[in-house]
Amino acid sequence: MRIEQTRRLHAAGVLPSPPPCDNVEALSQRLAALRLDFAAEAIADLLQAAVKQQQSCAAFLDAVLRLELERQEERRVAQAIRISHLPTGPTISNFDFAFQPCVSRSQIETLGTGQWIRDGAALLLQGPPGVGKTHLATALAMRAIETGFSVSFYRTDELLPQLRRDAELSPARLKHRKYMSANLMVLDEFGYEPLDRQAANLLFRVMNYRYVQGSSIAITTNQGIAQWPSILADDEVLAGAILDRLLHNATVLNIQGRSYRLKELDAQLSAAQRQERHAPPGDASTADTGLAHEADCGPSSASAAATSSAGQRPPASARAKN
Ligand code: ADP
Ligand code: MG
């Protein structure tokens, strides 16, 4: 239909140059044979636009290739997000840095470049509930997908049953599991429940495999490192082995701020308190709730270069041979 129209316009002398191809359908099929499906679908429109805008051959080819690349990238990102099981919503841009002054925007933006994932480093986000640990881990994982990495997101209580089911799998099959193969694995809510010995051992297997492969892990936890042995079946040796691998090359974000979940409540209570101050003296409801306070950052975010003995982490290829 469009070809006919183009032909008629050309015949009437409206179009300055001949249509670039008589058989758009054949062109479309050739593009599809090359798996350039988006270009195949859009080729008639692109040709028409090219004729209308009197594009050069190079500009036309560029438009075709650009469209294909952009659409393929959109499809890759959408698929990777679906496979990752990341929660939807949290991004770096919708994180309120003013609310959580313990978190440095520039540090998060730097992490957002994904260099730490290229380096096979780890990220540990620790702090009390509601301070944005899961938000930031998710936002950084989303960035990682956009940058081209594969991601798998697990809450600890979802991962452990999977690990138990896979306990007897051979290493050859195990390495295809997403918790082993993804460039970045996010382990959310570690430490909310203590692990039994089997779970602790299975988790060690994952951490060790990923460490040897040079694959990154991001962990959110409400527990300090000193509590890890009690989370890991009271096994100091196992906890030490896990922490050694995790912190060898890690960024630790210690977020000691207010809970964002309580922000609304906080605001309501602050407003109520302001009102009460103007109320007659002796009113019992003027008690301090303790919720409205300045953020206390505690030991602020710190880049933990290493707590283990060796200095620089060897390259992934070298570690894989050990
Ligand atoms: P945590 O994992 O530390 O318990 P979450 O990351 O789950 O906390 O945060 C709880 C809720 O508050 C989520 O909906 C999250 O998106 C939101 N939130 C937390 N901190 C911020 C922030 N600084 N800016 C915007 N939203 C936030
Ligand atoms: Mg959380």
Short mmCIF file of C-alpha atoms and ligand atoms in Angstrom, two decimals:
data_model
loop_
_atom_site.label_atom_id
_atom_site.label_comp_id
_atom_site.label_asym_id
_atom_site.label_seq_id
_atom_site.Cartn_x
_atom_site.Cartn_y
_atom_site.Cartn_z
CA MET A 1 0.00 0.00 0.00
CA ARG A 2 2.72 2.43 1.05
CA ILE A 3 4.91 1.30 -1.84
CA GLU A 4 2.09 2.07 -4.26
CA GLN A 5 1.60 5.47 -2.73
CA THR A 6 5.31 6.18 -2.97
CA ARG A 7 5.32 5.01 -6.58
CA ARG A 8 2.37 7.25 -7.46
CA LEU A 9 4.01 10.26 -5.82
CA HIS A 10 7.19 9.50 -7.68
CA ALA A 11 5.35 9.12 -10.98
CA ALA A 12 3.63 12.44 -10.36
CA GLY A 13 7.03 14.03 -9.86
CA VAL A 14 6.23 14.87 -6.24
CA LEU A 15 9.14 12.85 -4.94
CA PRO A 16 12.56 14.10 -5.97
CA SER A 17 14.26 10.71 -6.17
CA PRO A 18 13.15 7.16 -7.08
CA PRO A 19 12.06 4.89 -4.23
CA PRO A 20 15.16 3.12 -2.87
CA CYS A 21 13.70 -0.35 -3.31
CA ASP A 22 10.81 -1.73 -5.30
CA ASN A 23 10.17 -4.72 -3.13
CA VAL A 24 9.85 -3.72 0.50
CA GLU A 25 8.44 -7.12 1.41
CA ALA A 26 11.62 -8.86 0.18
CA LEU A 27 13.74 -6.40 2.11
CA SER A 28 11.74 -7.06 5.22
CA GLN A 29 12.19 -10.82 4.81
CA ARG A 30 15.94 -10.47 4.41
CA LEU A 31 16.15 -8.39 7.56
CA ALA A 32 14.08 -10.97 9.41
CA ALA A 33 16.37 -13.75 8.11
CA LEU A 34 19.25 -11.84 9.70
CA ARG A 35 17.18 -11.69 12.93
CA LEU A 36 16.83 -7.94 12.63
CA ASP A 37 13.16 -8.29 13.51
CA PHE A 38 12.50 -4.74 14.62
CA ALA A 39 14.05 -3.34 11.45
CA ALA A 40 12.10 -5.87 9.39
CA GLU A 41 8.88 -4.64 10.90
CA ALA A 42 9.69 -0.96 10.52
CA ILE A 43 11.47 -0.98 7.16
CA ALA A 44 8.53 0.34 5.11
CA ASP A 45 8.12 3.32 7.44
CA LEU A 46 11.86 3.93 7.52
CA LEU A 47 12.05 3.89 3.72
CA GLN A 48 9.16 6.28 3.44
CA ALA A 49 10.74 8.64 5.95
CA ALA A 50 14.07 8.40 4.14
CA VAL A 51 12.48 9.36 0.83
CA LYS A 52 10.50 12.17 2.40
CA GLN A 53 13.54 13.60 4.20
CA GLN A 54 15.87 12.94 1.24
CA GLN A 55 18.23 11.07 3.53
CA SER A 56 21.65 9.97 2.33
CA CYS A 57 22.29 6.21 2.07
CA ALA A 58 24.47 6.41 5.18
CA ALA A 59 21.81 8.27 7.17
CA PHE A 60 19.16 5.74 6.14
CA LEU A 61 21.34 2.76 7.08
CA ASP A 62 22.15 4.45 10.36
CA ALA A 63 18.43 4.93 11.11
CA VAL A 64 17.73 1.24 10.40
CA LEU A 65 20.60 0.00 12.56
CA ARG A 66 19.91 2.45 15.36
CA LEU A 67 16.26 1.42 15.57
CA GLU A 68 17.22 -2.26 15.70
CA LEU A 69 19.87 -1.72 18.37
CA GLU A 70 17.62 0.44 20.54
CA ARG A 71 14.71 -2.00 20.41
CA GLN A 72 16.95 -5.00 21.05
CA GLU A 73 18.42 -3.23 24.06
CA GLU A 74 14.93 -2.41 25.40
CA ARG A 75 13.96 -6.06 25.00
CA ARG A 76 17.15 -7.26 26.72
CA VAL A 77 16.58 -4.95 29.70
CA ALA A 78 12.91 -5.96 30.02
CA GLN A 79 13.81 -9.67 29.92
CA ALA A 80 16.68 -9.27 32.37
CA ILE A 81 14.46 -7.40 34.83
CA ARG A 82 11.84 -10.14 34.60
CA ILE A 83 14.37 -12.93 35.12
CA SER A 84 16.07 -11.11 38.01
CA HIS A 85 12.93 -11.02 40.21
CA LEU A 86 13.93 -7.55 41.34
CA PRO A 87 11.21 -5.61 43.16
CA THR A 88 9.83 -2.88 40.94
CA GLY A 89 9.93 0.77 41.91
CA PRO A 90 13.16 1.65 43.69
CA THR A 91 15.64 3.65 41.61
CA ILE A 92 18.59 5.87 42.42
CA SER A 93 16.65 8.90 41.25
CA ASN A 94 13.68 8.26 43.54
CA PHE A 95 15.88 7.73 46.60
CA ASP A 96 15.53 10.73 48.90
CA PHE A 97 19.15 11.48 49.81
CA ALA A 98 18.10 14.50 51.87
CA PHE A 99 16.08 12.22 54.15
CA GLN A 100 19.01 9.84 54.64
CA PRO A 101 22.14 12.02 54.97
CA CYS A 102 24.21 8.97 55.97
CA VAL A 103 24.06 7.86 52.33
CA SER A 104 26.36 9.72 49.97
CA ARG A 105 24.77 10.41 46.60
CA SER A 106 28.14 10.48 44.88
CA GLN A 107 29.09 7.11 46.35
CA ILE A 108 25.82 5.60 45.12
CA GLU A 109 26.32 7.18 41.68
CA THR A 110 29.83 5.73 41.59
CA LEU A 111 28.44 2.29 42.48
CA GLY A 112 25.85 2.88 39.75
CA THR A 113 28.61 2.80 37.11
CA GLY A 114 28.91 -0.95 37.80
CA GLN A 115 32.70 -0.91 38.07
CA TRP A 116 32.49 -2.87 41.34
CA ILE A 117 30.62 -5.63 39.48
CA ARG A 118 33.25 -5.65 36.76
CA ASP A 119 35.81 -6.05 39.57
CA GLY A 120 33.82 -8.90 41.17
CA ALA A 121 33.55 -6.90 44.39
CA ALA A 122 30.87 -7.14 47.05
CA LEU A 123 28.45 -4.64 48.57
CA LEU A 124 27.19 -4.88 52.13
CA LEU A 125 24.32 -2.66 53.21
CA GLN A 126 23.68 -2.79 56.92
CA GLY A 127 21.42 -0.86 59.24
CA PRO A 128 18.09 -0.95 61.05
CA PRO A 129 14.76 -1.54 59.27
CA GLY A 130 13.37 1.02 56.88
CA VAL A 131 16.55 3.00 56.16
CA GLY A 132 16.59 2.07 52.46
CA LYS A 133 18.89 -0.94 52.27
CA THR A 134 16.64 -2.94 49.96
CA HIS A 135 15.79 0.21 48.00
CA LEU A 136 19.45 0.95 47.29
CA ALA A 137 20.40 -2.65 46.55
CA THR A 138 17.49 -2.89 44.11
CA ALA A 139 18.26 0.46 42.50
CA LEU A 140 21.91 -0.49 41.98
CA ALA A 141 20.92 -3.90 40.63
CA MET A 142 18.54 -2.19 38.19
CA ARG A 143 21.39 0.04 37.04
CA ALA A 144 23.55 -3.04 36.68
CA ILE A 145 20.99 -4.58 34.32
CA GLU A 146 20.85 -1.38 32.29
CA THR A 147 24.64 -1.47 32.10
CA GLY A 148 24.53 -5.00 30.69
CA PHE A 149 24.97 -7.29 33.70
CA SER A 150 22.75 -10.20 34.65
CA VAL A 151 21.19 -10.01 38.10
CA SER A 152 19.34 -12.38 40.41
CA PHE A 153 17.56 -11.09 43.48
CA TYR A 154 16.65 -13.32 46.44
CA ARG A 155 15.24 -12.70 49.86
CA THR A 156 17.20 -14.97 52.17
CA ASP A 157 14.09 -16.90 53.21
CA GLU A 158 13.35 -17.60 49.52
CA LEU A 159 16.88 -18.62 48.62
CA LEU A 160 17.41 -21.14 51.41
CA PRO A 161 14.65 -23.57 50.36
CA GLN A 162 16.09 -23.49 46.82
CA LEU A 163 19.55 -24.25 48.14
CA ARG A 164 18.19 -27.17 50.15
CA ARG A 165 16.41 -28.54 47.06
CA ASP A 166 19.66 -28.23 45.09
CA ALA A 167 21.84 -29.66 47.86
CA GLU A 168 22.57 -32.88 45.97
CA LEU A 169 23.03 -31.34 42.51
CA SER A 170 26.30 -32.01 40.76
CA PRO A 171 28.64 -29.02 40.36
CA ALA A 172 28.08 -29.17 36.59
CA ARG A 173 24.35 -28.58 37.02
CA LEU A 174 24.70 -26.27 39.98
CA LYS A 175 26.70 -23.73 38.05
CA HIS A 176 23.69 -23.05 35.82
CA ARG A 177 21.53 -21.98 38.75
CA LYS A 178 20.91 -18.25 38.67
CA TYR A 179 22.26 -17.76 42.18
CA MET A 180 25.57 -19.10 40.85
CA SER A 181 25.64 -17.74 37.31
CA ALA A 182 24.30 -14.17 37.52
CA ASN A 183 26.93 -11.43 37.36
CA LEU A 184 25.34 -9.90 40.45
CA MET A 185 23.38 -11.72 43.11
CA VAL A 186 21.40 -9.69 45.63
CA LEU A 187 20.78 -11.41 48.95
CA ASP A 188 18.15 -9.42 50.78
CA GLU A 189 17.24 -9.55 54.47
CA PHE A 190 20.15 -11.65 55.59
CA GLY A 191 20.20 -12.16 59.35
CA TYR A 192 16.53 -11.71 60.13
CA GLU A 193 16.38 -15.41 61.02
CA PRO A 194 19.33 -17.51 62.19
CA LEU A 195 20.38 -20.27 59.79
CA ASP A 196 20.79 -23.91 60.76
CA ARG A 197 24.04 -25.70 60.00
CA GLN A 198 22.90 -27.12 56.65
CA ALA A 199 21.67 -23.73 55.44
CA ALA A 200 24.88 -22.03 56.60
CA ASN A 201 26.98 -24.60 54.74
CA LEU A 202 24.89 -24.27 51.58
CA LEU A 203 25.20 -20.50 51.72
CA PHE A 204 28.95 -20.84 52.09
CA ARG A 205 29.01 -23.00 48.97
CA VAL A 206 27.29 -20.21 47.01
CA MET A 207 29.51 -17.46 48.39
CA ASN A 208 32.67 -19.46 47.79
CA TYR A 209 31.70 -20.37 44.23
CA ARG A 210 30.87 -16.77 43.42
CA TYR A 211 34.07 -15.55 45.04
CA VAL A 212 36.17 -17.95 43.00
CA GLN A 213 34.36 -16.97 39.81
CA GLY A 214 34.81 -13.27 40.55
CA SER A 215 31.02 -12.70 40.59
CA SER A 216 29.58 -9.93 42.74
CA ILE A 217 27.18 -10.16 45.62
CA ALA A 218 25.17 -7.46 47.38
CA ILE A 219 23.80 -8.26 50.83
CA THR A 220 21.34 -6.29 52.92
CA THR A 221 21.25 -7.04 56.62
CA ASN A 222 20.05 -5.56 59.87
CA GLN A 223 22.91 -7.26 61.75
CA GLY A 224 26.43 -6.05 62.34
CA ILE A 225 29.34 -8.24 61.32
CA ALA A 226 29.95 -9.23 64.96
CA GLN A 227 26.56 -10.99 64.95
CA TRP A 228 27.28 -13.10 61.87
CA PRO A 229 28.52 -16.17 63.77
CA SER A 230 25.25 -16.33 65.69
CA ILE A 231 23.30 -16.06 62.40
CA LEU A 232 25.44 -18.79 60.83
CA ALA A 233 24.66 -21.70 63.16
CA ASP A 234 27.02 -20.34 65.85
CA ASP A 235 29.90 -21.47 63.71
CA GLU A 236 32.71 -18.94 64.12
CA VAL A 237 34.94 -20.71 61.60
CA LEU A 238 32.26 -20.79 58.91
CA ALA A 239 31.27 -17.16 59.58
CA GLY A 240 34.93 -16.17 59.35
CA ALA A 241 35.32 -17.99 56.05
CA ILE A 242 32.23 -16.31 54.58
CA LEU A 243 33.19 -12.86 55.85
CA ASP A 244 36.73 -13.28 54.61
CA ARG A 245 35.53 -13.87 51.07
CA LEU A 246 32.80 -11.24 51.26
CA LEU A 247 34.87 -8.42 52.68
CA HIS A 248 38.04 -9.08 50.75
CA ASN A 249 37.03 -6.43 48.27
CA ALA A 250 33.82 -4.85 49.49
CA THR A 251 32.03 -1.59 49.97
CA VAL A 252 30.20 -1.44 53.27
CA LEU A 253 27.34 1.03 53.63
CA ASN A 254 26.42 1.38 57.25
CA ILE A 255 23.12 3.27 57.23
CA GLN A 256 22.28 4.44 60.73
CA GLY A 257 19.44 6.80 59.96
CA ARG A 258 15.71 7.09 60.40
CA SER A 259 13.20 4.65 58.98
CA TYR A 260 11.58 5.97 55.82
CA ARG A 261 8.55 3.85 56.64
CA LEU A 262 8.04 5.98 59.73
CA LYS A 263 8.51 9.23 57.82
CA GLU A 264 4.81 9.91 57.42
CA LEU A 265 4.06 8.98 60.99
CA ASP A 266 7.00 11.08 62.08
CA ALA A 267 5.68 14.08 60.17
CA GLN A 268 2.19 13.63 61.63
CA LEU A 269 3.53 13.35 65.15
CA SER A 270 5.78 16.39 64.69
CA ALA A 271 2.79 18.40 63.49
CA ALA A 272 0.78 17.18 66.47
CA GLN A 273 3.59 18.16 68.82
CA ARG A 274 3.78 21.64 67.30
CA GLN A 275 0.06 22.02 67.88
CA GLU A 276 0.36 20.77 71.45
CA ARG A 277 3.02 23.36 72.23
CA HIS A 278 0.38 25.99 71.70
CA ALA A 279 -2.08 24.09 73.90
CA PRO A 280 -2.64 25.09 77.56
CA PRO A 281 0.05 23.81 80.01
CA GLY A 282 -0.50 20.48 81.78
CA ASP A 283 -1.87 18.71 78.70
CA ALA A 284 -0.67 15.10 78.96
CA SER A 285 -0.49 14.52 75.20
CA THR A 286 2.63 16.68 74.79
CA ALA A 287 4.95 13.77 75.59
CA ASP A 288 7.96 13.36 73.28
CA THR A 289 7.50 10.39 70.95
CA GLY A 290 11.20 10.18 70.20
CA LEU A 291 10.43 9.72 66.52
CA ALA A 292 11.23 13.24 65.35
CA HIS A 293 14.96 13.64 65.61
CA GLU A 294 17.96 14.56 63.56
CA ALA A 295 19.48 11.70 61.63
CA ASP A 296 22.32 10.03 63.48
CA CYS A 297 24.69 8.62 60.91
CA GLY A 298 26.84 6.70 63.35
CA PRO A 299 29.90 5.31 61.64
CA SER A 300 29.04 6.55 58.19
CA SER A 301 29.36 4.63 54.95
CA ALA A 302 32.81 3.25 54.57
CA SER A 303 34.65 1.57 51.79
CA ALA A 304 36.06 -1.53 53.40
CA ALA A 305 39.01 -2.26 51.19
CA ALA A 306 39.62 -5.48 53.05
CA THR A 307 39.47 -6.96 56.46
CA SER A 308 41.24 -10.09 55.40
CA SER A 309 44.94 -10.63 55.31
CA ALA A 310 45.90 -10.45 51.64
CA GLY A 311 46.03 -6.99 50.10
CA GLN A 312 44.74 -6.94 46.52
CA ARG A 313 42.26 -9.54 45.43
CA PRO A 314 43.76 -11.62 42.63
CA PRO A 315 42.04 -11.44 39.26
CA ALA A 316 39.06 -13.76 38.81
CA SER A 317 40.93 -15.90 36.31
CA ALA A 318 43.73 -16.53 38.79
CA ARG A 319 41.31 -17.33 41.60
CA ALA A 320 39.36 -19.73 39.44
CA LYS A 321 42.43 -21.92 39.13
CA ASN A 322 42.92 -22.21 42.91
P1 ADP B 1 15.15 -1.55 54.55
O1 ADP B 1 15.51 -2.55 53.51
O2 ADP B 1 16.33 -0.78 55.05
O3 ADP B 1 14.36 -2.15 55.68
P2 ADP B 1 13.58 -0.43 52.44
O4 ADP B 1 14.62 -0.18 51.45
O5 ADP B 1 12.71 -1.61 52.25
O6 ADP B 1 14.21 -0.47 53.91
O7 ADP B 1 12.68 0.88 52.58
C1 ADP B 1 11.34 0.85 53.06
C2 ADP B 1 10.45 1.67 52.14
O8 ADP B 1 10.84 3.02 52.19
C3 ADP B 1 10.56 1.25 50.70
O9 ADP B 1 9.32 1.47 50.09
C4 ADP B 1 11.59 2.21 50.12
O10 ADP B 1 11.40 2.43 48.74
C5 ADP B 1 11.33 3.46 50.93
N1 ADP B 1 12.54 4.24 51.22
C6 ADP B 1 13.46 4.00 52.15
N2 ADP B 1 14.38 4.97 52.20
C7 ADP B 1 14.04 5.85 51.26
C8 ADP B 1 14.61 7.09 50.80
N3 ADP B 1 15.69 7.64 51.40
N4 ADP B 1 14.00 7.72 49.78
C9 ADP B 1 12.88 7.21 49.21
N5 ADP B 1 12.29 6.06 49.60
C10 ADP B 1 12.86 5.38 50.62
MG MG B 2 14.90 -4.54 53.37
#
